[in-house]
Short mmCIF file of C-alpha atoms and ligand atoms in Angstrom, two decimals:
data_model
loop_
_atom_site.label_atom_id
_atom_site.label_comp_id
_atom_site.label_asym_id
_atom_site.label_seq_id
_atom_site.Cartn_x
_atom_site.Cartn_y
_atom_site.Cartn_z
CA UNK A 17 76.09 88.38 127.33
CA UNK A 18 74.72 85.13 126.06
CA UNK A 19 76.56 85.01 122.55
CA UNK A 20 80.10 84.01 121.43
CA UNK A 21 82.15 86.85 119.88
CA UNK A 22 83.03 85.81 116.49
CA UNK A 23 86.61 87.66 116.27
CA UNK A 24 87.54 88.21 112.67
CA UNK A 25 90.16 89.97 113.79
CA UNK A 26 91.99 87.30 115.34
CA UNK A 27 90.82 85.14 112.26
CA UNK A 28 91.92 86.95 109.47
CA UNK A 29 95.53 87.40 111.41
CA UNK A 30 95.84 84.07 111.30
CA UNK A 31 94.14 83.61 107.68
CA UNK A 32 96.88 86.28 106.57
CA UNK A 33 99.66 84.30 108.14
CA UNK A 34 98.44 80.97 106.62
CA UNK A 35 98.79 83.29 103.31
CA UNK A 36 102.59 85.07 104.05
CA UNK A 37 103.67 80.85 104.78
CA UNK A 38 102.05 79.96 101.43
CA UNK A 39 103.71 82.67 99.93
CA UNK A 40 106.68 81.82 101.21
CA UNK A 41 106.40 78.21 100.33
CA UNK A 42 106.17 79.59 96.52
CA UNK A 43 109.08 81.28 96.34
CA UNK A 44 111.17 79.00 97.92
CA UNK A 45 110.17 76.30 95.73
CA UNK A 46 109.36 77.83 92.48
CA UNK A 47 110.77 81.24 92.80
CA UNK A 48 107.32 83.38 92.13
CA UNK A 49 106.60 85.84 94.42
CA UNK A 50 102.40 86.66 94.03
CA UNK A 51 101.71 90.21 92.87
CA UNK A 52 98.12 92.19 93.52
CA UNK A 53 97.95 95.24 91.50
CA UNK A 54 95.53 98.19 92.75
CA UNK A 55 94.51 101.06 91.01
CA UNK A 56 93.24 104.26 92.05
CA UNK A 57 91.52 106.67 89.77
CA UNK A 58 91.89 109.95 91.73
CA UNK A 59 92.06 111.57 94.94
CA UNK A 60 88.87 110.48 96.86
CA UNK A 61 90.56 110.79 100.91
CA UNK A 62 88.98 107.58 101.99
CA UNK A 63 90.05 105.12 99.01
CA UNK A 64 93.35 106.81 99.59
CA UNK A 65 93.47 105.09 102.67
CA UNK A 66 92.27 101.87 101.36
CA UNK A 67 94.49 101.43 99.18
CA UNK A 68 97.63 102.11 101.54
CA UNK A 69 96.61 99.93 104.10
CA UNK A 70 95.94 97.09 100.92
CA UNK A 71 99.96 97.85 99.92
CA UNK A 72 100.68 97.68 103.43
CA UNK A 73 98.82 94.22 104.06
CA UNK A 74 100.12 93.05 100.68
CA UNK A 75 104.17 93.52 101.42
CA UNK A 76 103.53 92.41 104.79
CA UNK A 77 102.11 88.77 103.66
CA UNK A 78 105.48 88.93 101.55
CA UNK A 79 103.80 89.79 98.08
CA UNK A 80 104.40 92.10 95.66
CA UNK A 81 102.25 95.33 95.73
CA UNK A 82 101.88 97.45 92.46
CA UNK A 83 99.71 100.96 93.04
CA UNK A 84 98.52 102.76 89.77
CA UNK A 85 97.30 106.08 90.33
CA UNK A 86 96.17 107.94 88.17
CA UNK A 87 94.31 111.45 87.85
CA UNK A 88 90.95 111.83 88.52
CA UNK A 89 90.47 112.86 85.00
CA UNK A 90 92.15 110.30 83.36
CA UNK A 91 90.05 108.75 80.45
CA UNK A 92 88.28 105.33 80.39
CA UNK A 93 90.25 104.52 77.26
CA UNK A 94 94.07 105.35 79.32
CA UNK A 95 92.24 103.25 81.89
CA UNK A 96 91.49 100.00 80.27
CA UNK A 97 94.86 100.36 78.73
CA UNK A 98 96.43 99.91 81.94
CA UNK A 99 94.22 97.36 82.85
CA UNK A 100 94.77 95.58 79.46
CA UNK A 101 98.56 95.83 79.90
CA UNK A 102 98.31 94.67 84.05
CA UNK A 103 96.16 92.06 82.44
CA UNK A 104 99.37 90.59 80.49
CA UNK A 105 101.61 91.01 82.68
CA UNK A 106 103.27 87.65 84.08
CA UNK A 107 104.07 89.61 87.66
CA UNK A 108 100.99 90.56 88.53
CA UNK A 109 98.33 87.81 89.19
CA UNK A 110 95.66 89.70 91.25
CA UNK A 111 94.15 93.21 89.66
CA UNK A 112 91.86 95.18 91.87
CA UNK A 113 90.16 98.49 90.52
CA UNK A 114 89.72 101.36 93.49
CA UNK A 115 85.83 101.94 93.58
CA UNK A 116 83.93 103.98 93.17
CA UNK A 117 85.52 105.10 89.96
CA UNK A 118 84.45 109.14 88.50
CA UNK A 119 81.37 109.63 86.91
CA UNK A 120 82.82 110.05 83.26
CA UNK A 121 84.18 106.46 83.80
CA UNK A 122 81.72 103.26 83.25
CA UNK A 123 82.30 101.17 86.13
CA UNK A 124 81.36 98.04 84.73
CA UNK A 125 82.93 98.44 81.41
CA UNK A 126 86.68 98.84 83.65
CA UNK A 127 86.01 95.92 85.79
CA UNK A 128 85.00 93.25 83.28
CA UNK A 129 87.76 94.33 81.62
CA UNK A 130 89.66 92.46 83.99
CA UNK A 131 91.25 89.21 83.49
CA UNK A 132 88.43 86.98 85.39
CA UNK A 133 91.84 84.97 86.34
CA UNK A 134 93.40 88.16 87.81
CA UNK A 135 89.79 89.30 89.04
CA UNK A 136 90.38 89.01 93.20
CA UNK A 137 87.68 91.32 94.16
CA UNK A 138 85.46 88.38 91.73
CA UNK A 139 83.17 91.17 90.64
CA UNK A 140 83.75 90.36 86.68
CA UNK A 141 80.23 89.02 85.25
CA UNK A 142 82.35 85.96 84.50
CA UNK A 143 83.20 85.46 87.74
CA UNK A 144 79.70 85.96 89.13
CA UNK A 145 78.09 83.69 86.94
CA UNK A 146 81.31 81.06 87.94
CA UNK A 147 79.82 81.56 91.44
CA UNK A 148 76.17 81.19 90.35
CA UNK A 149 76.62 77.88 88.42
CA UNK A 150 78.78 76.12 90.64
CA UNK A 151 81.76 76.41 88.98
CA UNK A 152 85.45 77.43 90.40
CA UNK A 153 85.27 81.22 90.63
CA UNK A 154 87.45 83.83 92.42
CA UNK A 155 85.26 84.62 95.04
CA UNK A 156 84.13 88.22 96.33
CA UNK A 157 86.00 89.52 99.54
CA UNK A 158 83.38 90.21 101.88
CA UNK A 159 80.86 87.32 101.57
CA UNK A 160 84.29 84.98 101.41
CA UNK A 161 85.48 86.11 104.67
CA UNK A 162 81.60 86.14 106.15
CA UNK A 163 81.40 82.50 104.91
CA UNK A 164 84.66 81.48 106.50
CA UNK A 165 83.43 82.77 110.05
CA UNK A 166 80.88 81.22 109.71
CA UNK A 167 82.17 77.68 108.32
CA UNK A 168 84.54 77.74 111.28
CA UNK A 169 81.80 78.58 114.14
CA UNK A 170 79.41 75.47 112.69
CA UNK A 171 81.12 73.75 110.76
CA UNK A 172 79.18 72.23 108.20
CA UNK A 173 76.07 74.96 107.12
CA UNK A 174 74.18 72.09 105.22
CA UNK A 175 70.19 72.21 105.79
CA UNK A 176 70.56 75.89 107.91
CA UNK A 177 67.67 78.55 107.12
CA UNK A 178 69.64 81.61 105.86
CA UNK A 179 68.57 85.27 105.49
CA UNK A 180 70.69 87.70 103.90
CA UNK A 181 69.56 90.88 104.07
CA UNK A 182 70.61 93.21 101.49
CA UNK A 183 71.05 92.49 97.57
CA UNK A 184 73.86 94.51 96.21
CA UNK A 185 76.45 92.55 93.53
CA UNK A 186 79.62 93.11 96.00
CA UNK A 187 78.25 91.79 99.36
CA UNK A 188 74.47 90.17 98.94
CA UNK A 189 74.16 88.46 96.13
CA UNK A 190 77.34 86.20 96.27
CA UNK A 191 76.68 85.84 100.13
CA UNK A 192 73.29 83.98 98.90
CA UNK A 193 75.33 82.14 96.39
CA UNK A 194 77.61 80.83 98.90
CA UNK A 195 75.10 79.90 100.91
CA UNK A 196 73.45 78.06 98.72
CA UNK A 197 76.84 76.07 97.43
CA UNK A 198 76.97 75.32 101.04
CA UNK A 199 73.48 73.88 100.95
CA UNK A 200 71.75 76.52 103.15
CA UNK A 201 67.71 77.18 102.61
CA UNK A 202 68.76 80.71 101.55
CA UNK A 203 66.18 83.74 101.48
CA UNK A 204 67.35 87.29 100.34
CA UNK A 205 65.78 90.14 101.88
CA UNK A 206 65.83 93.85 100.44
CA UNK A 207 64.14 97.51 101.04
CA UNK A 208 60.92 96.25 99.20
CA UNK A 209 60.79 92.68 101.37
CA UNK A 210 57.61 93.01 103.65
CA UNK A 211 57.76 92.21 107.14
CA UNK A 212 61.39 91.39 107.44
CA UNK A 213 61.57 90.60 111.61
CA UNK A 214 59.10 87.66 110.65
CA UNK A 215 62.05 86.38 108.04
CA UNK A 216 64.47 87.42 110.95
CA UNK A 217 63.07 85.03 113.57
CA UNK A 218 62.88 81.81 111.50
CA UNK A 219 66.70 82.21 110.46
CA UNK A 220 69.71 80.08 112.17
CA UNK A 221 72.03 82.38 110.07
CA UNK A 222 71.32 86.09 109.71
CA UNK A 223 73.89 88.22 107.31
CA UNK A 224 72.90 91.51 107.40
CA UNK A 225 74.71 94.20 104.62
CA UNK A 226 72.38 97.17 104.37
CA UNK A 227 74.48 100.43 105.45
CA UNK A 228 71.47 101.20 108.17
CA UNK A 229 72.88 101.45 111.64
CA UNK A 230 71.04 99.09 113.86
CA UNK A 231 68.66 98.39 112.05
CA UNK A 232 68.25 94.55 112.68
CA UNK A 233 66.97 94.48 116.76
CA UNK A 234 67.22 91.82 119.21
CA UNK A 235 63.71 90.63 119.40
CA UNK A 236 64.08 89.50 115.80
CA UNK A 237 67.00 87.02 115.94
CA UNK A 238 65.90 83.48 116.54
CA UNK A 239 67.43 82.32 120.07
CA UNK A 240 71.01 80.84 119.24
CA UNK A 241 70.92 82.04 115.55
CA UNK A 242 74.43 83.22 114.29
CA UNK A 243 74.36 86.83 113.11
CA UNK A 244 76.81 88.03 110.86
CA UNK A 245 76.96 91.94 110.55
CA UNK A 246 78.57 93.50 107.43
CA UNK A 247 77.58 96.87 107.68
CA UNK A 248 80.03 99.85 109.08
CA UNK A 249 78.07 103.01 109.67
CA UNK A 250 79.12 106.14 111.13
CA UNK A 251 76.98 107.54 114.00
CA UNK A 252 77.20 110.31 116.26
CA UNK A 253 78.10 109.60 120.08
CA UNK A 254 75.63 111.60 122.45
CA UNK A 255 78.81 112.75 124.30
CA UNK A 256 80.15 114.23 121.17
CA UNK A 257 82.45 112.65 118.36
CA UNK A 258 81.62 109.52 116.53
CA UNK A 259 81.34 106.00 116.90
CA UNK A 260 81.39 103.19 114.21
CA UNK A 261 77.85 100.58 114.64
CA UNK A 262 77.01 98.03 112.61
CA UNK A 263 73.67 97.28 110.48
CA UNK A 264 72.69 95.12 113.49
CA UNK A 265 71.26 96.07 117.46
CA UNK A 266 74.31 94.41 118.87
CA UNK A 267 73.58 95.14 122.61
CA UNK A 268 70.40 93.09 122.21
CA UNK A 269 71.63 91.20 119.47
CA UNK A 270 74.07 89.55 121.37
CA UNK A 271 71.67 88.15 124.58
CA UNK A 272 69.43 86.35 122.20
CA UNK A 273 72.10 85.10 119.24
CA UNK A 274 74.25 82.56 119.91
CA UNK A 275 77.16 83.99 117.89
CA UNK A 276 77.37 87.45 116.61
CA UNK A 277 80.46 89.34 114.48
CA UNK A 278 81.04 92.75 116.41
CA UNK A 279 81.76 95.85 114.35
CA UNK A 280 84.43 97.11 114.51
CA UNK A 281 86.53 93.60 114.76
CA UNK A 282 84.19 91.40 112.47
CA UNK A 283 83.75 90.56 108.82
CA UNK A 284 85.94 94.19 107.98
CA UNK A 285 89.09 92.61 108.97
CA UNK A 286 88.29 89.48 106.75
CA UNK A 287 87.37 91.47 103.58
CA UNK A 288 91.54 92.42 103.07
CA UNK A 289 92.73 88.96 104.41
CA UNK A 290 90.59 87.32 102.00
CA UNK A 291 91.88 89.83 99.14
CA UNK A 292 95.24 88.40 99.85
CA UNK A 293 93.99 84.82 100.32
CA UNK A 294 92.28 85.43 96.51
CA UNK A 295 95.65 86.66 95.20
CA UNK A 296 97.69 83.65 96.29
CA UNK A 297 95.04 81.12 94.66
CA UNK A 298 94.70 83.30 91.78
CA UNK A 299 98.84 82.72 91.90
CA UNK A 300 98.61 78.75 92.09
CA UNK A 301 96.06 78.93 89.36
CA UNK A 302 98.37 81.09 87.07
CA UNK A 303 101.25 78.88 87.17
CA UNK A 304 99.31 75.22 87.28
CA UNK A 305 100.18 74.76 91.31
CA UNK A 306 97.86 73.88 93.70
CA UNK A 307 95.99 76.07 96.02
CA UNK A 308 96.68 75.96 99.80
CA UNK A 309 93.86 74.64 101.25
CA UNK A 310 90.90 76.53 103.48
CA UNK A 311 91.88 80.08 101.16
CA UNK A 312 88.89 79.36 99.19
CA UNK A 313 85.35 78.72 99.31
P1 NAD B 12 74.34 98.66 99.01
O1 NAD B 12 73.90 100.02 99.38
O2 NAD B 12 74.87 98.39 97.65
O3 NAD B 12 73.15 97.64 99.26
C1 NAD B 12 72.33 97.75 100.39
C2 NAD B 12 71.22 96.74 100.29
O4 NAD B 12 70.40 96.87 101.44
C3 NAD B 12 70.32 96.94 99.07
O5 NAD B 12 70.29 95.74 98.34
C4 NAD B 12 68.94 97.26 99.66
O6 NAD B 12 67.90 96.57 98.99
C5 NAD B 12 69.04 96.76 101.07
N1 NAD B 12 68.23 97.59 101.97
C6 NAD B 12 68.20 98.93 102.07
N2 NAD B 12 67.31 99.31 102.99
C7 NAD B 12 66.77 98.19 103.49
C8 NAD B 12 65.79 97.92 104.48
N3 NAD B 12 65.19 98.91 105.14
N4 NAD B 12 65.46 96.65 104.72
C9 NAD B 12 66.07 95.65 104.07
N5 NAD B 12 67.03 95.83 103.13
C10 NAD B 12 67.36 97.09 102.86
O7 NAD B 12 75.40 98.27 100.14
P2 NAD B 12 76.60 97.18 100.16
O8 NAD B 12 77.71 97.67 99.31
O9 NAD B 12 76.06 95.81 99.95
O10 NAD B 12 77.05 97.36 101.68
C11 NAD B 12 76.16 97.11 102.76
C12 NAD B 12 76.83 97.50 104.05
O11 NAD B 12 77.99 96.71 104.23
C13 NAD B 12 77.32 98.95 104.12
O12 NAD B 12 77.21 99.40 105.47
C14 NAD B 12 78.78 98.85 103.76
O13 NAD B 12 79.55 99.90 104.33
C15 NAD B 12 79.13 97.54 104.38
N6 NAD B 12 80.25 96.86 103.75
C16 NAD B 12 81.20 96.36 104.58
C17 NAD B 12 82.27 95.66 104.07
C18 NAD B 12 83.29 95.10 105.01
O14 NAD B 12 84.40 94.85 104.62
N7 NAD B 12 82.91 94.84 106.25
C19 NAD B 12 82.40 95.48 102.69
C20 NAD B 12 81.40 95.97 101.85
C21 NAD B 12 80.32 96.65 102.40
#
């Protein structure tokens, strides 16, 4: 296998321990102890799980962890009550909103209802547009923790030809921003881009967040490009049972790239470490302090 194994595993263990020491460092010497709120509008068995293993993560970095459930029929108006009075309170500096959210509910009306100070997910329009102008933002999960595997494999990204494909507001679009910040030649690719291998091959960074097992082969990747691969799709094993792919080809992939994320074991253990890492800046920022350094992008 010619490629290095970008394990975000092993980073975003040690990204969550750099968070529990600053953490630690706050409440020793200013007595505040970082609080992420997450709410979950009812009983959907997969956010369920998310948002255990977030309360889990959370106590374990040594912050407070507040869950709000609440019924699945619960109205928008109870709901941006809570989030009003999560909003003001001093405890809780990160607020994260369980999606997706019932039908009767409007998504976007709930989540820019959000403090964009307490907004650690950083999908408030506010937020975004922070991103999109330059300007200090709390940065999405996902793209965050793709952009710090990939900071720490090359170190500086400057002048790089960038494809991400895949345009959605929670993974896409902000991983183009970033990019960009970082001074990448950034192209976005989507369902209606035509021929996308011929993008492929002239990228030295490929992100790839469709939700299409495999898609992306090997005999698209430019020799030595790094490939980072967002998606998590659920296939069937020909033995029987299931296995969990990503949105790139990573057996060929990985002879041709010269760094590839593996799935499981890539960017999905960044997304929560970065969740945590968002909480303890948007902490600093609540209380004037400054930010540990490398939690941001
Ligand atoms: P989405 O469905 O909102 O967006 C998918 C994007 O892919 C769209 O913009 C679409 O234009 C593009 N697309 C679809 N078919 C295409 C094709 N044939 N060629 C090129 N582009 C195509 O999905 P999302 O929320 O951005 O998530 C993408 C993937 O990443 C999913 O597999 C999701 O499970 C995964 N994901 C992983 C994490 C993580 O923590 N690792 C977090 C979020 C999403």
């Amino acid at each position: 296998m010619a490629a290095r194994i970008l394990d975000g595993k092993t980073f975003a263990a040690e990204l969550r321990a750099r968070v529990a020491d600053g953490a630690s460092a706050l409440q020793a010497a200013h007595g505040i102890t970082p609080g992420l709120a997450v709410v979950l509008v009812g009983e959907d068995p997969a956010s369920q799980v998310y948002v255990r293993s977030k309360g889990k993560m959370t106590r374990e970095v040594g912050m407070n962890s507040f869950e709000r459930r609440l019924a699945a029929d619960t109205s928008e108006t109870d709901l941006l009550a809570l989030i009003g009075r999560l909003n003001s309170d001093p405890a809780v500096h990160g607020i994260l909103v369980q999606l997706p959210l019932p039908g009767h509910i409007d998504e976007a009306r709930v989540i820019n209802a959000i403090s964009p100070e307490k907004d650690v997910d950083g999908f408030t329009i506010l937020n975004a547009g922070r991103l999109a102008t330059g300007q200090e933002a709390m940065v999405p999960c996902t793209p965050l923790g793709c952009l710090m595997l990939l900071r720490d494999h090359h170190g500086s990204l400057s002048g790089l030809e960038a494809v991400v494909i895949g345009r959605s507001n929670i993974v896409g679009k902000p991983m183009a921003q970033l990019l960009l910040r970082d001074n990448c030649t950034v192209t976005i690719a989507h369902s209606r881009s035509r021929d996308l291998p011929a993008i492929v091959r002239r990228s030295d960074i490929v992100v790839a967040a469709v939700g299409r097992p495999e898609m992306v082969e090997g005999d698209w990747i430019k020799p030595g490009a790094t490939v980072i691969d967002v998606g998590i799709n659920r296939i069937e094993k020909p033995e029987g049972g299931t296995r969990l792919v990503g949105d790139v080809d990573f057996a060929s992939a990985s002879q041709v790239a010269g760094a590839i994320t593996p799935v499981p074991g890539g960017v999905g253990p960044m997304t929560i470490a970065c969740l945590l890492a968002n909480t303890l800046t948007a902490c600093c920022r609540a209380n004037g302090l400054p930010e540990p350094e490398g939690l941001t992008a």
